[in-house]
Amino acid sequence: MRILVTGGAGFIGSHTTVELLKAGHDVVVVDNFSNSKPEAVRRTEELGGRPFAFHRVDLLDRPALDDVFRRHPVEAVIHFAAFKAVGESVAQPLKYYHNNVTGTLILCETMIAHGVKTMVFSSSATVYGDPATVPVTEAAPLAGVNPYGQTKLIMEQVFR
């Protein structure tokens, strides 16, 4: 299976890419290095045991993302790309809404345009706010109490 991993040079994305490569999947990674470093791409390839396609692309760049989908027809997407610092999201909420929500909308529109219907999304426990009980289950009430958590909630609603 050919799988696109957004944010694939980040911590979780790179580990996921390694496991996908080891499992025999063809992987395409897009990352803009806002939360990662180029060295992660080399290390991921080394640990995964084989090469993969990498494109330095921001999800807000619709033409570049469309080009990736055109060059590498994928069957599924694993979506990790997002700004992720709670404190920064409070200080710069519009930056977070624009990047996380708009980037996800562009990704979804691009997937639709290319007939890709399978998505795995990395959400966050922050969508539960300050939970009444721990551990938190998926049945807990949703309450994004900061802009980062709110963007993740909106992204979940988009996928529903």
Short mmCIF file of N, CA and C in Angstrom, two decimals, residues 3-147:
data_model
loop_
_atom_site.label_atom_id
_atom_site.label_comp_id
_atom_site.label_asym_id
_atom_site.label_seq_id
_atom_site.Cartn_x
_atom_site.Cartn_y
_atom_site.Cartn_z
N ILE A 3 1.24 4.98 1.19
CA ILE A 3 0.64 5.81 2.24
C ILE A 3 1.39 7.13 2.32
N LEU A 4 0.61 8.22 2.37
CA LEU A 4 1.17 9.55 2.58
C LEU A 4 1.15 9.85 4.07
N VAL A 5 2.28 10.27 4.62
CA VAL A 5 2.38 10.66 6.02
C VAL A 5 2.67 12.15 6.06
N THR A 6 1.69 12.94 6.55
CA THR A 6 1.91 14.38 6.71
C THR A 6 2.61 14.60 8.05
N GLY A 7 3.55 15.51 8.08
CA GLY A 7 4.32 15.70 9.31
C GLY A 7 5.22 14.51 9.57
N GLY A 8 5.64 13.84 8.51
CA GLY A 8 6.39 12.60 8.63
C GLY A 8 7.82 12.75 9.10
N ALA A 9 8.33 13.97 9.24
CA ALA A 9 9.66 14.17 9.78
C ALA A 9 9.61 14.53 11.27
N GLY A 10 8.41 14.65 11.81
CA GLY A 10 8.25 14.91 13.24
C GLY A 10 8.46 13.65 14.05
N PHE A 11 8.35 13.77 15.36
CA PHE A 11 8.64 12.63 16.25
C PHE A 11 7.72 11.45 15.96
N ILE A 12 6.42 11.64 16.07
CA ILE A 12 5.47 10.54 15.86
C ILE A 12 5.46 10.14 14.39
N GLY A 13 5.49 11.12 13.50
CA GLY A 13 5.46 10.82 12.07
C GLY A 13 6.65 10.00 11.61
N SER A 14 7.83 10.32 12.10
CA SER A 14 9.02 9.57 11.68
C SER A 14 8.99 8.15 12.23
N HIS A 15 8.54 7.97 13.45
CA HIS A 15 8.44 6.62 14.01
C HIS A 15 7.39 5.80 13.25
N THR A 16 6.30 6.43 12.91
CA THR A 16 5.27 5.74 12.13
C THR A 16 5.81 5.36 10.76
N THR A 17 6.53 6.27 10.12
CA THR A 17 7.11 5.99 8.81
C THR A 17 8.06 4.81 8.87
N VAL A 18 8.89 4.74 9.89
CA VAL A 18 9.81 3.61 10.05
C VAL A 18 9.02 2.30 10.09
N GLU A 19 7.96 2.27 10.88
CA GLU A 19 7.18 1.03 11.02
C GLU A 19 6.46 0.68 9.71
N LEU A 20 5.96 1.69 9.00
CA LEU A 20 5.32 1.43 7.71
C LEU A 20 6.33 0.85 6.71
N LEU A 21 7.53 1.41 6.68
CA LEU A 21 8.57 0.90 5.78
C LEU A 21 8.92 -0.54 6.13
N LYS A 22 9.09 -0.82 7.41
CA LYS A 22 9.43 -2.18 7.84
C LYS A 22 8.31 -3.17 7.50
N ALA A 23 7.07 -2.68 7.48
CA ALA A 23 5.93 -3.54 7.15
C ALA A 23 5.76 -3.71 5.64
N GLY A 24 6.63 -3.07 4.85
CA GLY A 24 6.60 -3.25 3.41
C GLY A 24 5.79 -2.25 2.62
N HIS A 25 5.28 -1.22 3.27
CA HIS A 25 4.49 -0.21 2.56
C HIS A 25 5.40 0.77 1.83
N ASP A 26 4.89 1.33 0.75
CA ASP A 26 5.55 2.44 0.08
C ASP A 26 5.07 3.70 0.79
N VAL A 27 6.00 4.55 1.17
CA VAL A 27 5.65 5.73 1.96
C VAL A 27 6.07 7.00 1.23
N VAL A 28 5.19 7.97 1.30
CA VAL A 28 5.46 9.32 0.81
C VAL A 28 5.31 10.24 2.02
N VAL A 29 6.32 11.04 2.29
CA VAL A 29 6.29 11.94 3.44
C VAL A 29 6.27 13.38 2.95
N VAL A 30 5.39 14.19 3.55
CA VAL A 30 5.45 15.63 3.37
C VAL A 30 5.65 16.27 4.74
N ASP A 31 6.50 17.27 4.77
CA ASP A 31 6.78 17.99 6.01
C ASP A 31 7.37 19.34 5.62
N ASN A 32 7.06 20.38 6.38
CA ASN A 32 7.64 21.69 6.10
C ASN A 32 8.76 22.06 7.08
N PHE A 33 9.10 21.14 7.97
CA PHE A 33 10.16 21.31 8.97
C PHE A 33 9.87 22.40 9.99
N SER A 34 8.60 22.75 10.20
CA SER A 34 8.30 23.75 11.23
C SER A 34 8.41 23.14 12.63
N ASN A 35 8.22 21.82 12.75
CA ASN A 35 8.35 21.13 14.03
C ASN A 35 9.35 19.98 13.95
N SER A 36 10.24 20.02 12.97
CA SER A 36 11.18 18.91 12.76
C SER A 36 12.43 19.42 12.06
N LYS A 37 13.33 18.50 11.80
CA LYS A 37 14.58 18.87 11.14
C LYS A 37 14.85 17.91 9.97
N PRO A 38 15.53 18.40 8.93
CA PRO A 38 15.84 17.54 7.78
C PRO A 38 16.57 16.26 8.15
N GLU A 39 17.38 16.30 9.19
CA GLU A 39 18.13 15.11 9.62
C GLU A 39 17.18 13.95 9.92
N ALA A 40 15.97 14.25 10.36
CA ALA A 40 15.00 13.20 10.68
C ALA A 40 14.67 12.36 9.45
N VAL A 41 14.68 12.96 8.28
CA VAL A 41 14.36 12.23 7.06
C VAL A 41 15.44 11.18 6.80
N ARG A 42 16.69 11.57 6.90
CA ARG A 42 17.80 10.63 6.70
C ARG A 42 17.77 9.50 7.71
N ARG A 43 17.55 9.85 8.97
CA ARG A 43 17.52 8.83 10.04
C ARG A 43 16.33 7.88 9.86
N THR A 44 15.19 8.41 9.43
CA THR A 44 14.02 7.57 9.21
C THR A 44 14.29 6.56 8.11
N GLU A 45 14.91 7.01 7.04
CA GLU A 45 15.24 6.11 5.94
C GLU A 45 16.22 5.04 6.41
N GLU A 46 17.20 5.45 7.20
CA GLU A 46 18.19 4.51 7.72
C GLU A 46 17.52 3.46 8.62
N LEU A 47 16.68 3.91 9.55
CA LEU A 47 16.02 2.99 10.47
C LEU A 47 14.96 2.14 9.78
N GLY A 48 14.32 2.69 8.75
CA GLY A 48 13.30 1.95 8.01
C GLY A 48 13.88 0.94 7.04
N GLY A 49 15.18 1.08 6.75
CA GLY A 49 15.85 0.10 5.92
C GLY A 49 15.69 0.27 4.42
N ARG A 50 15.02 1.33 4.01
CA ARG A 50 14.88 1.57 2.57
C ARG A 50 14.42 3.00 2.32
N PRO A 51 14.60 3.47 1.09
CA PRO A 51 14.23 4.85 0.78
C PRO A 51 12.72 5.05 0.68
N PHE A 52 12.32 6.30 0.78
CA PHE A 52 10.92 6.69 0.59
C PHE A 52 10.91 8.07 -0.06
N ALA A 53 9.78 8.42 -0.64
CA ALA A 53 9.66 9.73 -1.27
C ALA A 53 9.44 10.78 -0.19
N PHE A 54 10.20 11.86 -0.27
CA PHE A 54 10.04 12.97 0.66
C PHE A 54 9.86 14.27 -0.13
N HIS A 55 8.91 15.10 0.33
CA HIS A 55 8.70 16.41 -0.27
C HIS A 55 8.56 17.44 0.83
N ARG A 56 9.38 18.49 0.74
CA ARG A 56 9.26 19.60 1.69
C ARG A 56 8.08 20.45 1.23
N VAL A 57 6.93 20.19 1.82
CA VAL A 57 5.68 20.82 1.40
C VAL A 57 4.91 21.23 2.64
N ASP A 58 4.35 22.44 2.59
CA ASP A 58 3.44 22.92 3.62
C ASP A 58 2.03 22.60 3.15
N LEU A 59 1.18 22.09 4.03
CA LEU A 59 -0.19 21.75 3.63
C LEU A 59 -0.97 22.96 3.15
N LEU A 60 -0.55 24.15 3.51
CA LEU A 60 -1.21 25.36 3.03
C LEU A 60 -0.89 25.66 1.56
N ASP A 61 0.10 24.98 1.01
CA ASP A 61 0.51 25.17 -0.38
C ASP A 61 -0.24 24.17 -1.25
N ARG A 62 -1.46 24.52 -1.62
CA ARG A 62 -2.34 23.62 -2.38
C ARG A 62 -1.70 23.09 -3.66
N PRO A 63 -1.09 23.95 -4.51
CA PRO A 63 -0.49 23.41 -5.74
C PRO A 63 0.63 22.39 -5.46
N ALA A 64 1.46 22.66 -4.47
CA ALA A 64 2.55 21.73 -4.15
C ALA A 64 1.99 20.41 -3.62
N LEU A 65 0.96 20.48 -2.78
CA LEU A 65 0.36 19.25 -2.26
C LEU A 65 -0.31 18.46 -3.38
N ASP A 66 -1.00 19.15 -4.27
CA ASP A 66 -1.62 18.49 -5.42
C ASP A 66 -0.56 17.79 -6.27
N ASP A 67 0.58 18.44 -6.44
CA ASP A 67 1.68 17.84 -7.21
C ASP A 67 2.17 16.55 -6.56
N VAL A 68 2.26 16.53 -5.24
CA VAL A 68 2.68 15.31 -4.53
C VAL A 68 1.68 14.18 -4.82
N PHE A 69 0.39 14.47 -4.71
CA PHE A 69 -0.63 13.45 -4.97
C PHE A 69 -0.58 12.99 -6.43
N ARG A 70 -0.30 13.90 -7.35
CA ARG A 70 -0.23 13.54 -8.77
C ARG A 70 0.99 12.66 -9.04
N ARG A 71 2.12 12.99 -8.43
CA ARG A 71 3.36 12.25 -8.66
C ARG A 71 3.40 10.91 -7.94
N HIS A 72 2.69 10.82 -6.83
CA HIS A 72 2.71 9.60 -6.01
C HIS A 72 1.28 9.21 -5.65
N PRO A 73 0.56 8.56 -6.53
CA PRO A 73 -0.82 8.18 -6.19
C PRO A 73 -0.85 7.34 -4.90
N VAL A 74 -1.50 7.88 -3.88
CA VAL A 74 -1.54 7.20 -2.59
C VAL A 74 -2.93 6.60 -2.37
N GLU A 75 -2.97 5.59 -1.50
CA GLU A 75 -4.22 4.93 -1.18
C GLU A 75 -4.77 5.38 0.17
N ALA A 76 -3.90 5.95 1.00
CA ALA A 76 -4.31 6.37 2.34
C ALA A 76 -3.40 7.49 2.83
N VAL A 77 -3.90 8.22 3.82
CA VAL A 77 -3.14 9.32 4.43
C VAL A 77 -3.14 9.13 5.93
N ILE A 78 -1.98 9.32 6.54
CA ILE A 78 -1.87 9.41 8.00
C ILE A 78 -1.47 10.85 8.28
N HIS A 79 -2.34 11.55 9.01
CA HIS A 79 -2.21 13.01 9.15
C HIS A 79 -1.71 13.40 10.55
N PHE A 80 -0.42 13.80 10.60
CA PHE A 80 0.20 14.28 11.84
C PHE A 80 0.51 15.77 11.78
N ALA A 81 0.53 16.37 10.61
CA ALA A 81 1.02 17.74 10.46
C ALA A 81 0.11 18.75 11.17
N ALA A 82 0.68 19.49 12.09
CA ALA A 82 -0.05 20.55 12.80
C ALA A 82 0.91 21.27 13.74
N PHE A 83 0.60 22.53 14.01
CA PHE A 83 1.28 23.20 15.11
C PHE A 83 0.75 22.58 16.38
N LYS A 84 1.60 22.50 17.44
CA LYS A 84 1.22 21.68 18.58
C LYS A 84 1.50 22.26 19.97
N ALA A 85 1.96 23.47 20.08
CA ALA A 85 2.31 24.02 21.40
C ALA A 85 1.13 24.78 21.99
N VAL A 86 0.62 24.30 23.11
CA VAL A 86 -0.54 24.91 23.74
C VAL A 86 -0.29 26.37 24.07
N GLY A 87 0.83 26.67 24.71
CA GLY A 87 1.13 28.05 25.10
C GLY A 87 1.20 28.99 23.91
N GLU A 88 1.88 28.54 22.86
CA GLU A 88 1.97 29.36 21.65
C GLU A 88 0.59 29.55 21.03
N SER A 89 -0.26 28.53 21.11
CA SER A 89 -1.60 28.65 20.53
C SER A 89 -2.42 29.71 21.24
N VAL A 90 -2.19 29.87 22.53
CA VAL A 90 -2.90 30.90 23.31
C VAL A 90 -2.38 32.29 22.91
N ALA A 91 -1.06 32.39 22.71
CA ALA A 91 -0.46 33.67 22.33
C ALA A 91 -0.74 34.04 20.87
N GLN A 92 -0.87 33.02 20.00
CA GLN A 92 -1.06 33.26 18.57
C GLN A 92 -2.18 32.38 18.01
N PRO A 93 -3.40 32.57 18.49
CA PRO A 93 -4.49 31.66 18.09
C PRO A 93 -4.77 31.64 16.59
N LEU A 94 -4.72 32.78 15.92
CA LEU A 94 -5.02 32.79 14.48
C LEU A 94 -4.01 31.97 13.69
N LYS A 95 -2.76 32.01 14.12
CA LYS A 95 -1.72 31.20 13.47
C LYS A 95 -2.10 29.72 13.54
N TYR A 96 -2.60 29.28 14.69
CA TYR A 96 -2.97 27.88 14.89
C TYR A 96 -4.22 27.51 14.09
N TYR A 97 -5.24 28.36 14.13
CA TYR A 97 -6.46 28.07 13.37
C TYR A 97 -6.13 27.99 11.88
N HIS A 98 -5.36 28.95 11.39
CA HIS A 98 -5.05 28.96 9.97
C HIS A 98 -4.25 27.72 9.56
N ASN A 99 -3.16 27.44 10.27
CA ASN A 99 -2.31 26.32 9.91
C ASN A 99 -3.03 24.99 10.08
N ASN A 100 -3.56 24.74 11.25
CA ASN A 100 -4.11 23.42 11.54
C ASN A 100 -5.42 23.15 10.81
N VAL A 101 -6.34 24.10 10.84
CA VAL A 101 -7.65 23.87 10.23
C VAL A 101 -7.58 24.04 8.72
N THR A 102 -7.03 25.16 8.26
CA THR A 102 -6.98 25.38 6.82
C THR A 102 -6.11 24.33 6.14
N GLY A 103 -4.98 23.99 6.74
CA GLY A 103 -4.13 22.94 6.18
C GLY A 103 -4.86 21.62 6.06
N THR A 104 -5.67 21.28 7.07
CA THR A 104 -6.44 20.04 7.03
C THR A 104 -7.52 20.11 5.95
N LEU A 105 -8.18 21.25 5.81
CA LEU A 105 -9.20 21.39 4.76
C LEU A 105 -8.57 21.22 3.37
N ILE A 106 -7.42 21.82 3.16
CA ILE A 106 -6.74 21.68 1.87
C ILE A 106 -6.34 20.23 1.64
N LEU A 107 -5.85 19.57 2.69
CA LEU A 107 -5.51 18.15 2.57
C LEU A 107 -6.74 17.32 2.18
N CYS A 108 -7.87 17.55 2.85
CA CYS A 108 -9.09 16.81 2.55
C CYS A 108 -9.57 17.07 1.12
N GLU A 109 -9.53 18.32 0.70
CA GLU A 109 -9.95 18.64 -0.67
C GLU A 109 -9.03 17.98 -1.70
N THR A 110 -7.75 17.93 -1.39
CA THR A 110 -6.80 17.28 -2.29
C THR A 110 -7.03 15.77 -2.33
N MET A 111 -7.31 15.19 -1.18
CA MET A 111 -7.64 13.76 -1.13
C MET A 111 -8.86 13.46 -1.99
N ILE A 112 -9.90 14.27 -1.85
CA ILE A 112 -11.12 14.07 -2.64
C ILE A 112 -10.82 14.19 -4.13
N ALA A 113 -10.04 15.19 -4.50
CA ALA A 113 -9.71 15.41 -5.92
C ALA A 113 -8.96 14.22 -6.52
N HIS A 114 -8.25 13.48 -5.67
CA HIS A 114 -7.45 12.35 -6.15
C HIS A 114 -8.07 11.00 -5.77
N GLY A 115 -9.29 11.01 -5.27
CA GLY A 115 -10.00 9.77 -4.98
C GLY A 115 -9.48 8.99 -3.79
N VAL A 116 -8.83 9.68 -2.86
CA VAL A 116 -8.29 9.01 -1.66
C VAL A 116 -9.33 9.14 -0.54
N LYS A 117 -9.79 8.01 -0.01
CA LYS A 117 -10.87 8.02 0.97
C LYS A 117 -10.47 7.49 2.34
N THR A 118 -9.22 7.10 2.51
CA THR A 118 -8.79 6.51 3.77
C THR A 118 -7.86 7.47 4.51
N MET A 119 -8.22 7.77 5.77
CA MET A 119 -7.48 8.73 6.58
C MET A 119 -7.32 8.19 7.99
N VAL A 120 -6.12 8.30 8.52
CA VAL A 120 -5.87 8.08 9.94
C VAL A 120 -5.42 9.43 10.47
N PHE A 121 -6.09 9.90 11.52
CA PHE A 121 -5.81 11.24 12.05
C PHE A 121 -5.26 11.16 13.46
N SER A 122 -4.22 11.93 13.71
CA SER A 122 -3.64 12.02 15.04
C SER A 122 -4.26 13.21 15.76
N SER A 123 -5.20 12.93 16.64
CA SER A 123 -5.82 14.00 17.41
C SER A 123 -5.00 14.24 18.68
N SER A 124 -5.65 14.64 19.75
CA SER A 124 -4.94 14.96 20.98
C SER A 124 -5.88 14.84 22.17
N ALA A 125 -5.33 14.46 23.31
CA ALA A 125 -6.14 14.40 24.53
C ALA A 125 -6.63 15.79 24.93
N THR A 126 -6.03 16.84 24.38
CA THR A 126 -6.49 18.19 24.72
C THR A 126 -7.93 18.45 24.28
N VAL A 127 -8.48 17.60 23.40
CA VAL A 127 -9.88 17.80 22.98
C VAL A 127 -10.84 17.52 24.13
N TYR A 128 -10.34 16.91 25.22
CA TYR A 128 -11.18 16.63 26.38
C TYR A 128 -11.06 17.69 27.47
N GLY A 129 -10.26 18.73 27.22
CA GLY A 129 -10.12 19.80 28.19
C GLY A 129 -9.55 19.29 29.50
N ASP A 130 -10.19 19.68 30.61
CA ASP A 130 -9.79 19.24 31.94
C ASP A 130 -10.75 18.13 32.35
N PRO A 131 -10.41 16.88 32.06
CA PRO A 131 -11.36 15.78 32.27
C PRO A 131 -11.71 15.56 33.73
N ALA A 132 -12.95 15.13 33.95
CA ALA A 132 -13.42 14.86 35.31
C ALA A 132 -12.78 13.60 35.89
N THR A 133 -12.44 12.64 35.03
CA THR A 133 -11.83 11.39 35.49
C THR A 133 -10.65 11.03 34.60
N VAL A 134 -9.72 10.30 35.21
CA VAL A 134 -8.55 9.81 34.49
C VAL A 134 -8.45 8.32 34.81
N PRO A 135 -8.19 7.45 33.85
CA PRO A 135 -7.86 7.79 32.48
C PRO A 135 -9.08 8.28 31.71
N VAL A 136 -8.81 9.05 30.67
CA VAL A 136 -9.86 9.62 29.83
C VAL A 136 -10.26 8.58 28.79
N THR A 137 -11.55 8.38 28.62
CA THR A 137 -12.02 7.50 27.56
C THR A 137 -12.59 8.36 26.43
N GLU A 138 -12.83 7.74 25.29
CA GLU A 138 -13.38 8.48 24.17
C GLU A 138 -14.83 8.88 24.40
N ALA A 139 -15.44 8.38 25.46
CA ALA A 139 -16.80 8.76 25.80
C ALA A 139 -16.85 10.05 26.62
N ALA A 140 -15.69 10.54 27.05
CA ALA A 140 -15.64 11.77 27.85
C ALA A 140 -16.14 12.95 27.03
N PRO A 141 -16.73 13.95 27.70
CA PRO A 141 -17.21 15.13 26.97
C PRO A 141 -16.05 15.89 26.33
N LEU A 142 -16.30 16.45 25.16
CA LEU A 142 -15.29 17.22 24.44
C LEU A 142 -15.32 18.67 24.90
N ALA A 143 -14.12 19.24 25.10
CA ALA A 143 -14.04 20.63 25.56
C ALA A 143 -12.65 21.18 25.24
N GLY A 144 -12.48 21.68 24.04
CA GLY A 144 -11.20 22.30 23.69
C GLY A 144 -11.05 23.60 24.46
N VAL A 145 -10.17 23.62 25.43
CA VAL A 145 -10.06 24.79 26.32
C VAL A 145 -8.95 25.76 25.91
N ASN A 146 -8.26 25.47 24.82
CA ASN A 146 -7.24 26.37 24.30
C ASN A 146 -7.29 26.28 22.78
N PRO A 147 -6.71 27.25 22.09
CA PRO A 147 -6.78 27.22 20.62
C PRO A 147 -6.24 25.94 19.99
#
